[in-house]
PDB file of C-alpha atoms in Angstrom:
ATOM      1  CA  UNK A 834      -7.428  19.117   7.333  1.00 80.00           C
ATOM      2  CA  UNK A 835      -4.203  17.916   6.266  1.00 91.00           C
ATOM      3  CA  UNK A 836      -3.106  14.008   5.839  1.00 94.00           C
ATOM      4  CA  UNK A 837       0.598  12.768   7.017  1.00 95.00           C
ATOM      5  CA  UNK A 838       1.203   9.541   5.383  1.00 95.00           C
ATOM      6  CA  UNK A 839       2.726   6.896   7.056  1.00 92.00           C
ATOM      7  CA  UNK A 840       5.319   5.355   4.758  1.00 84.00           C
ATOM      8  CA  UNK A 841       8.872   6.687   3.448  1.00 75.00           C
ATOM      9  CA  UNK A 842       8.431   4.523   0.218  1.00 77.00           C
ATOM     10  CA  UNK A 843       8.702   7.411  -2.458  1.00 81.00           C
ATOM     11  CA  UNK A 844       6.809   5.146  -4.914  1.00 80.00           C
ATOM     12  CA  UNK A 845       3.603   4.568  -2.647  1.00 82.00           C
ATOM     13  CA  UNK A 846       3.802   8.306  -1.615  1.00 87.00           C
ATOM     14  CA  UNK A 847       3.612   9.401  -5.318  1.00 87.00           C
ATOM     15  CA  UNK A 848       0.863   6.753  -5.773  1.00 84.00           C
ATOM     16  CA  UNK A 849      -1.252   8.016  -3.008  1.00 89.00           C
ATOM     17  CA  UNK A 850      -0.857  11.867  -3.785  1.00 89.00           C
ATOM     18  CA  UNK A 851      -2.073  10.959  -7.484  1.00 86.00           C
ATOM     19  CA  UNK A 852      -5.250   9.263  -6.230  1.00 86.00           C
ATOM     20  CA  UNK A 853      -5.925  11.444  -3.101  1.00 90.00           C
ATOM     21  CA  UNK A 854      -5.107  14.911  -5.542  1.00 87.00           C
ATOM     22  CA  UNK A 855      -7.723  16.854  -3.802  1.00 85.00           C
ATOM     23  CA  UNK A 856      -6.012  16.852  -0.584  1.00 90.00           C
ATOM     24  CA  UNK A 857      -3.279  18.274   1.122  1.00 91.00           C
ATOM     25  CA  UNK A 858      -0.896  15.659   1.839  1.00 93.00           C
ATOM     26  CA  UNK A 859       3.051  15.329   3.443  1.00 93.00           C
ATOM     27  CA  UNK A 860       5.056  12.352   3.281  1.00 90.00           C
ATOM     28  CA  UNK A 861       6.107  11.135   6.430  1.00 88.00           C
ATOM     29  CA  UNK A 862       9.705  12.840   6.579  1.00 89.00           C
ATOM     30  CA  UNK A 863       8.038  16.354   5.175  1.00 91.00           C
ATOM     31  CA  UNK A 864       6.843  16.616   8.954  1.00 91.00           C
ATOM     32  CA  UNK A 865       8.675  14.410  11.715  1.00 92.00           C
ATOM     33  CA  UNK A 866      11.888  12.729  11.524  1.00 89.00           C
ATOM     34  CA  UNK A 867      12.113   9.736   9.892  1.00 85.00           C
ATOM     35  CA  UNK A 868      11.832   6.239  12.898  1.00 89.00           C
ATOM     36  CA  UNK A 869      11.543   2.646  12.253  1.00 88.00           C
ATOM     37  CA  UNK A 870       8.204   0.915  12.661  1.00 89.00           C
ATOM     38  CA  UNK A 871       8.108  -2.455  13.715  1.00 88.00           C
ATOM     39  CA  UNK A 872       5.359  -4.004  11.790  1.00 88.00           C
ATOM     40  CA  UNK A 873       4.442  -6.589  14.440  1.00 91.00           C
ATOM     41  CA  UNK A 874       0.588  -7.336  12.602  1.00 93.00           C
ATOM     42  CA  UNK A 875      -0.894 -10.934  11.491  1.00 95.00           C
ATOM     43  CA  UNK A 876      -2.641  -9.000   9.257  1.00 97.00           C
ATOM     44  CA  UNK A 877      -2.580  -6.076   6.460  1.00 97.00           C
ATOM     45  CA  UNK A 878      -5.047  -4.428   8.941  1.00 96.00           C
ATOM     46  CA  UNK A 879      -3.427  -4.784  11.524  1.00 97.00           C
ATOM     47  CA  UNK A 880       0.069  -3.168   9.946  1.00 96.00           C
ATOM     48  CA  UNK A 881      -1.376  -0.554   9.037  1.00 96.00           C
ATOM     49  CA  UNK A 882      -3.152   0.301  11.932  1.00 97.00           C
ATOM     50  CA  UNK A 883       0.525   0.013  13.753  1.00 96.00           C
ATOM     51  CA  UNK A 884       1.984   2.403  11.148  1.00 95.00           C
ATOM     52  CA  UNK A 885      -0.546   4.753  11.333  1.00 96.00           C
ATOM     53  CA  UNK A 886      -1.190   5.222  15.075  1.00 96.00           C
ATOM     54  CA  UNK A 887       2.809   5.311  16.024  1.00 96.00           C
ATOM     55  CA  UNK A 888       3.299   8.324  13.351  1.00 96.00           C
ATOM     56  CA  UNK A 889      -0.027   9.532  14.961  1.00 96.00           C
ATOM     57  CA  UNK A 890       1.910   9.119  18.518  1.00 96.00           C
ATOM     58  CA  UNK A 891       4.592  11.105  17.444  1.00 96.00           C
ATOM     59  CA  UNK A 892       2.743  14.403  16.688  1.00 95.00           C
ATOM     60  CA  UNK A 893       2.572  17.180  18.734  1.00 94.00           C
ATOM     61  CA  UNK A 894      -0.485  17.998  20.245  1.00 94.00           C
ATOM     62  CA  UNK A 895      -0.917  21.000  18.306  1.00 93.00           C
ATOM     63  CA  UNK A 896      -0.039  18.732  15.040  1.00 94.00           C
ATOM     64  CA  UNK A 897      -2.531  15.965  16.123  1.00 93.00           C
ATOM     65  CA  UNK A 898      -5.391  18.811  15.714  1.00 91.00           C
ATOM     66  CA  UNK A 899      -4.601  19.406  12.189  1.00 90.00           C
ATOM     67  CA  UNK A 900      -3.220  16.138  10.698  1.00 93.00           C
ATOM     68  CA  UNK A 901      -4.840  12.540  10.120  1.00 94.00           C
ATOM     69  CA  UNK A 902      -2.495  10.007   9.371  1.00 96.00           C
ATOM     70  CA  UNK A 903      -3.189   7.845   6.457  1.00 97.00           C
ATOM     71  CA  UNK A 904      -1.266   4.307   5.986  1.00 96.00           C
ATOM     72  CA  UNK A 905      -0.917   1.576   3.796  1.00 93.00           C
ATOM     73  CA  UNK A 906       0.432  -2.146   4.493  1.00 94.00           C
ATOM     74  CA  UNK A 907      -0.127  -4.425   1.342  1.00 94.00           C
ATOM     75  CA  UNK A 908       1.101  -7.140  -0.678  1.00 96.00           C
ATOM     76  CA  UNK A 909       0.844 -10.419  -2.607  1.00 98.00           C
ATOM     77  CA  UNK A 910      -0.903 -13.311  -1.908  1.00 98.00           C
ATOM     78  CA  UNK A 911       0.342 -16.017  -3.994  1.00 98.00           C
ATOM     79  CA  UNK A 912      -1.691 -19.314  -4.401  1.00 98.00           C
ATOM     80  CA  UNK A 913       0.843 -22.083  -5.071  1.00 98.00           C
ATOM     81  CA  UNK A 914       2.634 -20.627  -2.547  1.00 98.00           C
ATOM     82  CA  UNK A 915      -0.074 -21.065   0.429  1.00 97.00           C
ATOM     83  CA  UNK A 916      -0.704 -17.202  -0.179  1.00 98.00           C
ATOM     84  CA  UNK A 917       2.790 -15.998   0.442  1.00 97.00           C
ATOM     85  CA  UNK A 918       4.493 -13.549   0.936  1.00 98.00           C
ATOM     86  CA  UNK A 919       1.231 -11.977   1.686  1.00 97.00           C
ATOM     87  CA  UNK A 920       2.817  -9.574   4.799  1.00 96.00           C
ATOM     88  CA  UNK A 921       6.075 -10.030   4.010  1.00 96.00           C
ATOM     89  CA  UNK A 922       5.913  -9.295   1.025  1.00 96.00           C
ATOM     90  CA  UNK A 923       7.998  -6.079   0.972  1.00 92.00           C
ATOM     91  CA  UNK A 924      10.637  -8.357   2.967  1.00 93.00           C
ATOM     92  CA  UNK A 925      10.934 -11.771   1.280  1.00 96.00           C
ATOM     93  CA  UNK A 926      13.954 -11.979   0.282  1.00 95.00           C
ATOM     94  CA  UNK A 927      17.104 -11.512   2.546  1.00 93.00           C
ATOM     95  CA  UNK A 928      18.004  -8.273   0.690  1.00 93.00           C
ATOM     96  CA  UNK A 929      14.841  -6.963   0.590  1.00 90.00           C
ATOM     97  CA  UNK A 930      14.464  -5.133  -2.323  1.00 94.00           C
ATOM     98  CA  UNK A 931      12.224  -5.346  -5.256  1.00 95.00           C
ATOM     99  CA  UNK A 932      14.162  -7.197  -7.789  1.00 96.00           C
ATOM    100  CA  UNK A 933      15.134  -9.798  -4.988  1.00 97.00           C
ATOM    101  CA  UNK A 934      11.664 -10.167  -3.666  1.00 97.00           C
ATOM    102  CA  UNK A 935      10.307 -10.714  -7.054  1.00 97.00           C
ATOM    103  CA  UNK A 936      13.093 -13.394  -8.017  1.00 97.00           C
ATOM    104  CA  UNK A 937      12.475 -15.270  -4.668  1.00 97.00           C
ATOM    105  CA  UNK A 938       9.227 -15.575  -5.542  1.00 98.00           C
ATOM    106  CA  UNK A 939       9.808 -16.941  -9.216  1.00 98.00           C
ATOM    107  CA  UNK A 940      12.240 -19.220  -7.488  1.00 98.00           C
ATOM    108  CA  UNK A 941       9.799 -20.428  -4.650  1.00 98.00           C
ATOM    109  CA  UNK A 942       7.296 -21.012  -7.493  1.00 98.00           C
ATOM    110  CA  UNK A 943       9.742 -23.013  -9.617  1.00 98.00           C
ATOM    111  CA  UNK A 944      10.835 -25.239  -6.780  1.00 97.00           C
ATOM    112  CA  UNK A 945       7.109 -26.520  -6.473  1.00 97.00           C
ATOM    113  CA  UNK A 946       7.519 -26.513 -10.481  1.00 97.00           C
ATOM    114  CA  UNK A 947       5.008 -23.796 -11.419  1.00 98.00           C
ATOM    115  CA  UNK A 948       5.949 -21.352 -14.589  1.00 97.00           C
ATOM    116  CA  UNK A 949       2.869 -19.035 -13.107  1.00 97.00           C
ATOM    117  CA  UNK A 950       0.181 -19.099 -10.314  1.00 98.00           C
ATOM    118  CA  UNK A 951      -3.066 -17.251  -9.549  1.00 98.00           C
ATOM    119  CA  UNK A 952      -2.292 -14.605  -7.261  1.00 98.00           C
ATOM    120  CA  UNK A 953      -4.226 -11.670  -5.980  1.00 98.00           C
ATOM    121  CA  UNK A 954      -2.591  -7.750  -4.156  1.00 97.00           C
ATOM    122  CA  UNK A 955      -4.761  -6.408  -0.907  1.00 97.00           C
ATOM    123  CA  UNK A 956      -4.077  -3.389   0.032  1.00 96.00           C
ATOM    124  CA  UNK A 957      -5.365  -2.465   3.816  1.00 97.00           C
ATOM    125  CA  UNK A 958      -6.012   1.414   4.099  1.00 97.00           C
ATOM    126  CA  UNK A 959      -5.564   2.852   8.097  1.00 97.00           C
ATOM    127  CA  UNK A 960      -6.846   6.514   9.118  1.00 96.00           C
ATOM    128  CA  UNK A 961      -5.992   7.233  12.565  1.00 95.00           C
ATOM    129  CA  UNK A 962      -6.553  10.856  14.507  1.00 92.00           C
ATOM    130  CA  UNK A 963      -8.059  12.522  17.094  1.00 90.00           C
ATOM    131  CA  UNK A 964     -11.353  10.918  15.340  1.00 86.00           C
ATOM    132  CA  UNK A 965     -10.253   7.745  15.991  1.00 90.00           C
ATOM    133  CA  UNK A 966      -9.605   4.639  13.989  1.00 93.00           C
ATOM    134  CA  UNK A 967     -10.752   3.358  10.733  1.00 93.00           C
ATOM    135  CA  UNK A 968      -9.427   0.988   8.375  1.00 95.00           C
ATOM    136  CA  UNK A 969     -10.973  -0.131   4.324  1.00 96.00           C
ATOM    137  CA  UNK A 970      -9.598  -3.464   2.488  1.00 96.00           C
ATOM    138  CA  UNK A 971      -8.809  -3.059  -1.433  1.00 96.00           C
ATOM    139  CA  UNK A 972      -7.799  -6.063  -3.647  1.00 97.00           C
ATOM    140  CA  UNK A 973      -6.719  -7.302  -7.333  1.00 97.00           C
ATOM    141  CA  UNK A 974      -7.022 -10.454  -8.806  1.00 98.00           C
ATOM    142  CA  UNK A 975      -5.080 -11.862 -11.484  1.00 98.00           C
ATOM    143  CA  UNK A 976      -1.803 -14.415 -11.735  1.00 98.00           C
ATOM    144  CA  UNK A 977       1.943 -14.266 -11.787  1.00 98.00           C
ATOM    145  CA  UNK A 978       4.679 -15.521 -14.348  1.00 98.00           C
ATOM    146  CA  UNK A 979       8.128 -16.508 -13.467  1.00 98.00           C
ATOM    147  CA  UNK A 980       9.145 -13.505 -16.402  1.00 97.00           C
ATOM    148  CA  UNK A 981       9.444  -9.882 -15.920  1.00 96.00           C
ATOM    149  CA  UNK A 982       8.091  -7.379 -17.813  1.00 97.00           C
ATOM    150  CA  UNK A 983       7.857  -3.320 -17.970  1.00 96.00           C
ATOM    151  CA  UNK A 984       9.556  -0.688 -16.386  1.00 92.00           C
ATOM    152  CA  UNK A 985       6.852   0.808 -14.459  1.00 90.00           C
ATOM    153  CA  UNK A 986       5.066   0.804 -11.282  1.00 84.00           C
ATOM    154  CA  UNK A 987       7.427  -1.142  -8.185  1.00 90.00           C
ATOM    155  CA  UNK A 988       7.354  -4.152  -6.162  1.00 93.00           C
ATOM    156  CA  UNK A 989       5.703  -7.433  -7.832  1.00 97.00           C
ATOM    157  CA  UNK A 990       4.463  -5.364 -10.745  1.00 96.00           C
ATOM    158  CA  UNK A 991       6.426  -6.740 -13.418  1.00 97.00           C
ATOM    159  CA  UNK A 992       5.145 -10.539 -12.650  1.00 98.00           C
ATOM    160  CA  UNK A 993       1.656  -9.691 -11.649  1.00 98.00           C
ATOM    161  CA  UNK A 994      -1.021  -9.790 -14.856  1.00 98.00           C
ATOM    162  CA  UNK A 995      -4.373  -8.398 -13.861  1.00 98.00           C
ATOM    163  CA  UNK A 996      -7.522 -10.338 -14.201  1.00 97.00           C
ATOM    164  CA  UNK A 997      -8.967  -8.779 -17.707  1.00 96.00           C
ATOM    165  CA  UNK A 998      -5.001  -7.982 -19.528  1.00 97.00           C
ATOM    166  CA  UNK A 999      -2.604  -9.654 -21.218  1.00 97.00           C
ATOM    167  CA  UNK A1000       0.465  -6.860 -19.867  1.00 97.00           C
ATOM    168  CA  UNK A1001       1.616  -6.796 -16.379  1.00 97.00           C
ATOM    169  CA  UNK A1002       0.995  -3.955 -13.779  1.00 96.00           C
ATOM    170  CA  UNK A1003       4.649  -2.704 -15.319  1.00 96.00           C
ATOM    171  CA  UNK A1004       3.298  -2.766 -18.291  1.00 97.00           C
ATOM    172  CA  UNK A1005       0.529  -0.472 -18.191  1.00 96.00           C
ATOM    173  CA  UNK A1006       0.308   3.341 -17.618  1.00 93.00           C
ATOM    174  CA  UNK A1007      -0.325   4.727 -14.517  1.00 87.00           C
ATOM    175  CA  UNK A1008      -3.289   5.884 -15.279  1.00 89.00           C
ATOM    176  CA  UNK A1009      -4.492   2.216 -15.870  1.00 93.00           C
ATOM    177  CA  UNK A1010      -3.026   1.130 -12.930  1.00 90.00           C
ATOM    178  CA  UNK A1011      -4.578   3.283 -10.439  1.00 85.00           C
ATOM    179  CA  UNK A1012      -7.812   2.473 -12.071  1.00 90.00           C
ATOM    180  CA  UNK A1013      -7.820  -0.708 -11.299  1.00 94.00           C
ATOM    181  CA  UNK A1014      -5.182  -1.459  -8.380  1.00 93.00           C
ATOM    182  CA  UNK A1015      -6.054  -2.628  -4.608  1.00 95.00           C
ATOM    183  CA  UNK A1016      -4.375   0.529  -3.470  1.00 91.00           C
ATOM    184  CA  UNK A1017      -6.985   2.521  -5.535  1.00 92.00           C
ATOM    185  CA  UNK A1018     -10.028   0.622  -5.079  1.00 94.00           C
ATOM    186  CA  UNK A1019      -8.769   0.841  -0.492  1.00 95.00           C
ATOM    187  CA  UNK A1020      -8.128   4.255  -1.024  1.00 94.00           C
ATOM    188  CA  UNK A1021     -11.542   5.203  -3.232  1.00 92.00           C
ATOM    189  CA  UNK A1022     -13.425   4.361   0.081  1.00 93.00           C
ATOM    190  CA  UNK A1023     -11.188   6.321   2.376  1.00 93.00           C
ATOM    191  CA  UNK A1024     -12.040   9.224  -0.054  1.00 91.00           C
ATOM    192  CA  UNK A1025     -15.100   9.230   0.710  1.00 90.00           C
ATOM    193  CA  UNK A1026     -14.469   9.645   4.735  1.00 89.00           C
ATOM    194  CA  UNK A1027     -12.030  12.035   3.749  1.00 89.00           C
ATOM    195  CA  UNK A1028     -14.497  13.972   1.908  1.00 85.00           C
ATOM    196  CA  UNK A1029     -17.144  13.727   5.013  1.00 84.00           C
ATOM    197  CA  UNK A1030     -14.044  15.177   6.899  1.00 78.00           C
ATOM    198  CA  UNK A1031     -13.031  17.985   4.709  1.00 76.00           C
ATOM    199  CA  UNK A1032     -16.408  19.121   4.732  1.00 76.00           C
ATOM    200  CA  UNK A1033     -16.918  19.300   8.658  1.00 73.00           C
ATOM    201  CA  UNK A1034     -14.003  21.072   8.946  1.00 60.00           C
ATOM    202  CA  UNK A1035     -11.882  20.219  12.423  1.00 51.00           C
ATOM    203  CA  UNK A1036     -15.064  18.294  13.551  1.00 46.00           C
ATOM    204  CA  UNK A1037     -13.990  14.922  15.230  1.00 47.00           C
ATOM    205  CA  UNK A1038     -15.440  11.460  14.593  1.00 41.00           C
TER     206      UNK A1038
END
């Protein structure tokens, strides 16, 4: 059983590999060429879901008997801002990017005059194949600042401060982060599918 994952963001694909080590797993341009999603969900769920079943569409039939396609659609849910981004988080700003997602968001917080906020990440997992479709919810609590800190880890991670530390997700190791991240605790339960998969060998759900 091998797992095609259904993003072209390097840093999530290293993320995932380093959680999921036991199994074999290609990024998303390691097997088809690369094609724009539209991500046309209310919901992380249903994102991912969308991700997941239009790589899953563009397998070969031969390629749909070996692969299950894993994907990921999360962000940050920010309090004083009604929850935003929440979805659009990876596309708040007009640019896009990380560092002008995460000043919009200091900016939108200072415009309601708010130095920090309590925030929380979801991350919604999506496993779609010849099996069928499943999807698992992950999330981490904690609160924002309006400064960033640390070099590590991508997206919101240098303004997010997990419930329990004093450093931001930037801040900490790797190691600590995928201890205690949404993405980790999401992915933890599809491991355990996984696993039931693995061990069944090319039987179907």
């Amino acid at each position: 059983m091998k797992i095609i994952l259904a993003t072209s963001n390097k840093h999530k694909v290293e993320e995932i590999k380093s959680i999921l080590k036991d199994f074999e797993i290609y990024a998303f341009d390691e097997v088809l060429r690369p094609f724009e999603i539209e991500e046309k969900g209310n919901s992380f769920k249903e994102n991912a879901l969308i991700k997941a079943r239009a790589v899953f569409n563009a397998l070969s039939q031969d390629q749909k008997k070996d692969f299950i396609v894993l994907s990921d659609d999360s962000g940050i849910c920010v309090d004083v801002l009604g929850l935003k981004p929440g979805i659009y988080s990876a596309r708040f700003s007009i640019k896009g990017d990380d560092q002008s997602n995460r000043n919009k968001l200091i900016e939108e917080m200072a415009k309601k005059g708010y130095k920090q906020s309590k925030a929380h990440y979801v991350a919604a997992i999506a496993l779609v194949g010849l099996m069928g479709e499943l999807s698992m919810h992950g999330t981490m609590h904690g609160h924002v600042i309006n400064t960033q800190r640390g070099q590590n880890g991508f997206g919101y991670d240098a303004i997010f401060i997990p419930k329990g530390f004093n450093e931001t997700l930037a801040q900490l190791s790797t190691e600590q982060k995928n201890n205690i991240s949404h993405r980790f605790k999401a992915l933890k339960l599809a491991k355990i599918l996984l696993k039931v998969l693995k061990k069944q060998n090319n039987t179907r759900f």
